[in-house]
mmCIF file of C-alpha atoms in Angstrom:
data_model
loop_
_atom_site.group_PDB
_atom_site.id
_atom_site.type_symbol
_atom_site.label_atom_id
_atom_site.label_comp_id
_atom_site.label_asym_id
_atom_site.label_seq_id
_atom_site.Cartn_x
_atom_site.Cartn_y
_atom_site.Cartn_z
ATOM 1 C CA UNK A 15 34.401 50.460 -2.555
ATOM 2 C CA UNK A 16 33.747 51.835 0.949
ATOM 3 C CA UNK A 17 32.870 47.594 3.161
ATOM 4 C CA UNK A 18 30.152 46.639 4.006
ATOM 5 C CA UNK A 19 28.906 46.126 6.854
ATOM 6 C CA UNK A 20 29.221 42.223 8.106
ATOM 7 C CA UNK A 21 25.980 40.569 8.528
ATOM 8 C CA UNK A 22 24.986 38.525 11.854
ATOM 9 C CA UNK A 23 22.450 35.913 11.456
ATOM 10 C CA UNK A 24 22.587 36.575 15.329
ATOM 11 C CA UNK A 25 21.463 40.455 14.892
ATOM 12 C CA UNK A 26 18.049 38.767 13.142
ATOM 13 C CA UNK A 27 14.623 38.630 14.145
ATOM 14 C CA UNK A 28 13.345 35.490 14.369
ATOM 15 C CA UNK A 29 9.032 35.594 14.280
ATOM 16 C CA UNK A 30 8.552 34.278 11.749
ATOM 17 C CA UNK A 31 10.832 31.102 10.562
ATOM 18 C CA UNK A 32 6.967 29.438 8.994
ATOM 19 C CA UNK A 33 7.030 28.247 5.434
ATOM 20 C CA UNK A 34 7.927 30.669 2.753
ATOM 21 C CA UNK A 35 5.199 31.611 0.333
ATOM 22 C CA UNK A 36 6.899 31.163 -2.847
ATOM 23 C CA UNK A 37 4.256 32.319 -5.854
ATOM 24 C CA UNK A 38 4.538 31.194 -9.634
ATOM 25 C CA UNK A 39 6.910 33.332 -11.750
ATOM 26 C CA UNK A 40 7.047 33.922 -15.174
ATOM 27 C CA UNK A 41 10.540 33.533 -16.327
ATOM 28 C CA UNK A 42 10.818 37.265 -17.515
ATOM 29 C CA UNK A 43 12.138 38.517 -13.083
ATOM 30 C CA UNK A 44 15.420 40.482 -13.678
ATOM 31 C CA UNK A 45 18.461 38.987 -12.046
ATOM 32 C CA UNK A 46 20.021 42.304 -10.277
ATOM 33 C CA UNK A 47 23.423 43.952 -9.582
ATOM 34 C CA UNK A 48 23.026 46.531 -6.667
ATOM 35 C CA UNK A 49 20.327 47.620 -8.320
ATOM 36 C CA UNK A 50 20.935 46.779 -11.800
ATOM 37 C CA UNK A 51 19.373 44.099 -14.378
ATOM 38 C CA UNK A 52 22.419 41.229 -14.984
ATOM 39 C CA UNK A 53 20.036 38.586 -15.693
ATOM 40 C CA UNK A 54 17.135 37.068 -15.819
ATOM 41 C CA UNK A 55 15.777 34.030 -14.133
ATOM 42 C CA UNK A 56 14.283 32.588 -18.262
ATOM 43 C CA UNK A 57 18.068 32.733 -18.819
ATOM 44 C CA UNK A 58 18.998 30.382 -15.593
ATOM 45 C CA UNK A 59 15.916 28.468 -16.270
ATOM 46 C CA UNK A 60 17.800 27.390 -19.553
ATOM 47 C CA UNK A 61 20.957 27.380 -18.203
ATOM 48 C CA UNK A 62 19.780 24.676 -15.874
ATOM 49 C CA UNK A 63 17.241 22.903 -17.068
ATOM 50 C CA UNK A 64 17.563 22.633 -20.640
ATOM 51 C CA UNK A 65 19.036 18.687 -19.871
ATOM 52 C CA UNK A 66 15.249 17.168 -19.537
ATOM 53 C CA UNK A 67 16.706 13.054 -20.344
ATOM 54 C CA UNK A 68 19.063 14.177 -17.192
ATOM 55 C CA UNK A 69 17.275 11.497 -14.285
ATOM 56 C CA UNK A 70 16.850 14.864 -11.905
ATOM 57 C CA UNK A 71 15.311 17.465 -14.934
ATOM 58 C CA UNK A 72 13.154 14.074 -15.995
ATOM 59 C CA UNK A 73 11.698 13.123 -13.105
ATOM 60 C CA UNK A 74 10.260 16.984 -12.302
ATOM 61 C CA UNK A 75 8.946 17.307 -15.818
ATOM 62 C CA UNK A 76 7.557 14.300 -14.991
ATOM 63 C CA UNK A 77 5.613 15.127 -12.097
ATOM 64 C CA UNK A 78 4.518 18.375 -14.188
ATOM 65 C CA UNK A 79 3.424 16.061 -16.896
ATOM 66 C CA UNK A 80 1.329 13.698 -14.374
ATOM 67 C CA UNK A 81 -0.214 16.961 -12.528
ATOM 68 C CA UNK A 82 -0.815 19.054 -15.815
ATOM 69 C CA UNK A 83 -3.413 15.405 -16.970
ATOM 70 C CA UNK A 84 -5.115 14.781 -13.954
ATOM 71 C CA UNK A 85 -5.812 19.403 -12.998
ATOM 72 C CA UNK A 86 -3.235 19.601 -10.348
ATOM 73 C CA UNK A 87 -0.304 22.075 -11.931
ATOM 74 C CA UNK A 88 -1.802 25.338 -10.286
ATOM 75 C CA UNK A 89 0.764 26.705 -7.193
ATOM 76 C CA UNK A 90 4.421 25.591 -7.350
ATOM 77 C CA UNK A 91 5.790 22.244 -7.232
ATOM 78 C CA UNK A 92 6.717 21.370 -2.843
ATOM 79 C CA UNK A 93 10.450 19.833 -3.804
ATOM 80 C CA UNK A 94 9.681 17.670 -0.367
ATOM 81 C CA UNK A 95 6.731 17.512 0.511
ATOM 82 C CA UNK A 96 5.730 13.734 1.589
ATOM 83 C CA UNK A 97 4.421 13.104 -1.826
ATOM 84 C CA UNK A 98 4.887 14.265 -5.136
ATOM 85 C CA UNK A 99 0.954 15.992 -5.711
ATOM 86 C CA UNK A 100 -2.205 16.287 -4.504
ATOM 87 C CA UNK A 101 -5.010 17.615 -6.284
ATOM 88 C CA UNK A 102 -7.758 19.660 -5.241
ATOM 89 C CA UNK A 103 -9.460 16.581 -4.366
ATOM 90 C CA UNK A 104 -6.959 15.649 -2.106
ATOM 91 C CA UNK A 105 -4.984 12.207 -3.624
ATOM 92 C CA UNK A 106 -1.764 11.522 -2.904
ATOM 93 C CA UNK A 107 0.315 11.464 -6.031
ATOM 94 C CA UNK A 108 3.795 9.122 -6.252
ATOM 95 C CA UNK A 109 5.325 9.749 -9.654
ATOM 96 C CA UNK A 110 8.297 8.196 -10.202
ATOM 97 C CA UNK A 111 10.306 7.741 -13.797
ATOM 98 C CA UNK A 112 12.216 5.613 -15.144
ATOM 99 C CA UNK A 113 14.083 5.882 -19.096
ATOM 100 C CA UNK A 114 15.995 3.619 -21.758
ATOM 101 C CA UNK A 115 18.599 6.426 -22.705
ATOM 102 C CA UNK A 116 20.408 9.104 -20.691
ATOM 103 C CA UNK A 117 22.208 12.422 -21.065
ATOM 104 C CA UNK A 118 25.607 10.641 -20.671
ATOM 105 C CA UNK A 119 27.030 8.403 -23.832
ATOM 106 C CA UNK A 120 25.826 4.311 -23.321
ATOM 107 C CA UNK A 121 27.007 0.933 -24.045
ATOM 108 C CA UNK A 122 23.491 -0.298 -23.958
ATOM 109 C CA UNK A 123 20.117 0.980 -23.016
ATOM 110 C CA UNK A 124 19.595 1.557 -19.220
ATOM 111 C CA UNK A 125 16.668 -0.780 -17.353
ATOM 112 C CA UNK A 126 13.544 0.755 -16.246
ATOM 113 C CA UNK A 127 13.488 0.427 -12.842
ATOM 114 C CA UNK A 128 11.906 2.287 -9.776
ATOM 115 C CA UNK A 129 13.097 3.410 -6.481
ATOM 116 C CA UNK A 130 9.509 1.914 -4.125
ATOM 117 C CA UNK A 131 11.098 2.489 -0.747
ATOM 118 C CA UNK A 132 8.982 3.623 2.150
ATOM 119 C CA UNK A 133 9.941 6.712 3.819
ATOM 120 C CA UNK A 134 9.400 8.861 5.914
ATOM 121 C CA UNK A 135 7.665 11.540 5.644
ATOM 122 C CA UNK A 136 8.800 15.660 6.035
ATOM 123 C CA UNK A 137 5.651 18.082 7.264
ATOM 124 C CA UNK A 138 6.658 21.696 4.595
ATOM 125 C CA UNK A 139 4.128 23.341 7.064
ATOM 126 C CA UNK A 140 5.763 22.207 10.120
ATOM 127 C CA UNK A 141 8.893 21.305 9.908
ATOM 128 C CA UNK A 142 8.045 18.128 11.205
ATOM 129 C CA UNK A 143 8.917 15.026 10.392
ATOM 130 C CA UNK A 144 7.410 11.124 11.139
ATOM 131 C CA UNK A 145 9.015 8.367 12.705
ATOM 132 C CA UNK A 146 7.767 5.708 10.411
ATOM 133 C CA UNK A 147 9.013 4.990 7.039
ATOM 134 C CA UNK A 148 5.453 3.686 4.732
ATOM 135 C CA UNK A 149 4.414 5.033 1.464
ATOM 136 C CA UNK A 150 2.321 7.826 1.793
ATOM 137 C CA UNK A 151 0.743 8.275 -1.267
ATOM 138 C CA UNK A 152 -2.867 6.999 -2.885
ATOM 139 C CA UNK A 153 -1.016 6.054 -6.316
ATOM 140 C CA UNK A 154 1.890 6.088 -7.961
ATOM 141 C CA UNK A 155 2.220 6.807 -11.479
ATOM 142 C CA UNK A 156 5.321 5.382 -13.597
ATOM 143 C CA UNK A 157 6.661 7.467 -16.212
ATOM 144 C CA UNK A 158 8.575 5.773 -18.673
ATOM 145 C CA UNK A 159 9.956 7.562 -21.407
ATOM 146 C CA UNK A 160 10.450 4.971 -23.925
ATOM 147 C CA UNK A 161 11.485 6.709 -26.799
ATOM 148 C CA UNK A 162 14.602 4.255 -28.577
ATOM 149 C CA UNK A 163 16.745 6.769 -30.781
ATOM 150 C CA UNK A 164 18.797 9.696 -29.369
ATOM 151 C CA UNK A 165 18.614 11.321 -32.496
ATOM 152 C CA UNK A 166 14.872 12.356 -31.902
ATOM 153 C CA UNK A 167 14.520 11.761 -28.281
ATOM 154 C CA UNK A 168 12.222 14.739 -26.581
ATOM 155 C CA UNK A 169 11.428 14.246 -23.458
ATOM 156 C CA UNK A 170 8.222 17.192 -24.335
ATOM 157 C CA UNK A 171 6.871 15.166 -26.494
ATOM 158 C CA UNK A 172 3.573 12.956 -24.495
ATOM 159 C CA UNK A 173 3.995 10.659 -27.444
ATOM 160 C CA UNK A 174 7.267 9.512 -26.266
ATOM 161 C CA UNK A 175 5.663 8.392 -22.562
ATOM 162 C CA UNK A 176 3.954 5.453 -21.298
ATOM 163 C CA UNK A 177 1.940 5.705 -17.695
ATOM 164 C CA UNK A 178 1.869 2.966 -15.920
ATOM 165 C CA UNK A 179 -1.069 3.445 -12.654
ATOM 166 C CA UNK A 180 -1.032 1.289 -10.064
ATOM 167 C CA UNK A 181 -2.506 2.010 -6.734
ATOM 168 C CA UNK A 182 -0.204 2.329 -3.713
ATOM 169 C CA UNK A 183 -2.282 -0.415 -1.235
ATOM 170 C CA UNK A 184 -1.686 -2.808 -4.330
ATOM 171 C CA UNK A 185 2.653 -2.327 -3.066
ATOM 172 C CA UNK A 186 1.965 -2.259 0.032
ATOM 173 C CA UNK A 187 0.451 -6.260 -0.187
ATOM 174 C CA UNK A 188 2.666 -7.748 -2.297
ATOM 175 C CA UNK A 189 6.193 -5.320 -2.070
ATOM 176 C CA UNK A 190 6.319 -4.237 1.340
ATOM 177 C CA UNK A 191 9.598 -3.246 2.423
ATOM 178 C CA UNK A 192 10.638 -3.687 -1.465
ATOM 179 C CA UNK A 193 12.810 -0.571 -2.347
ATOM 180 C CA UNK A 194 13.067 -1.398 -5.930
ATOM 181 C CA UNK A 195 11.104 -2.161 -8.832
ATOM 182 C CA UNK A 196 12.104 -2.649 -12.575
ATOM 183 C CA UNK A 197 9.420 -2.704 -14.788
ATOM 184 C CA UNK A 198 9.056 -6.659 -15.589
ATOM 185 C CA UNK A 199 8.372 -7.216 -12.246
ATOM 186 C CA UNK A 200 5.258 -4.459 -12.202
ATOM 187 C CA UNK A 201 3.980 -4.838 -15.037
ATOM 188 C CA UNK A 202 3.067 -8.785 -12.901
ATOM 189 C CA UNK A 203 1.522 -6.005 -10.687
ATOM 190 C CA UNK A 204 -0.937 -4.993 -12.995
ATOM 191 C CA UNK A 205 -0.829 -1.332 -13.387
ATOM 192 C CA UNK A 206 -3.514 0.467 -16.005
ATOM 193 C CA UNK A 207 -1.292 0.989 -18.718
ATOM 194 C CA UNK A 208 -2.241 4.215 -20.684
ATOM 195 C CA UNK A 209 -0.641 7.231 -22.787
ATOM 196 C CA UNK A 210 -1.118 10.593 -21.303
ATOM 197 C CA UNK A 211 -4.924 11.900 -22.765
ATOM 198 C CA UNK A 212 -5.856 8.463 -20.811
ATOM 199 C CA UNK A 213 -3.924 8.910 -17.346
ATOM 200 C CA UNK A 214 -7.260 10.860 -15.823
ATOM 201 C CA UNK A 215 -9.111 8.693 -16.256
ATOM 202 C CA UNK A 216 -6.275 5.277 -14.926
ATOM 203 C CA UNK A 217 -5.785 7.483 -11.741
ATOM 204 C CA UNK A 218 -9.210 7.905 -10.706
ATOM 205 C CA UNK A 219 -9.723 4.253 -11.125
ATOM 206 C CA UNK A 220 -7.119 3.467 -8.799
ATOM 207 C CA UNK A 221 -7.733 5.582 -6.424
ATOM 208 C CA UNK A 222 -11.709 4.766 -6.307
ATOM 209 C CA UNK A 223 -11.709 0.899 -6.173
#
């Protein structure tokens, strides 16, 4: 095989380094090598994303569940946006998830805690970060995968989830610089507790006041 020419980044054109346009994919797109298919995007998804109980994938799934409930699941997820979900009417939603059961072997059930730390916002369109740590959303949705039996755990079964919805201003007033919160402490703040069917209404109520 002939040696391939060495690619030098400095030789590339830098006329447009703005945000990448990401199109929603279907899963049947091929992985190719020398123009020949060697796998599919769906195969990669199955390989990388099947463990829905892992902290990372459970969090992403929780975002999708909430986005589906509130009519904001069109398009694609923006990984490093300053908030997790933006609804068509401009509501900014932060999603946090926690679970009693984990993928690994456990000596006991995990405690339910959530990260609520203010953070520096980042603008994916400009690449610029804010200089002040804030909670950038209008509302938080705390998602608890409450199921307690590993043999029947299924994060895709939305009846195994409970959702607690709280206006961000309540966190700012009551937990100003606090970084984490337990479920017991969260419940003392009076969030709206709901199942999937009531999630959209609960978000609307918390953002209307």
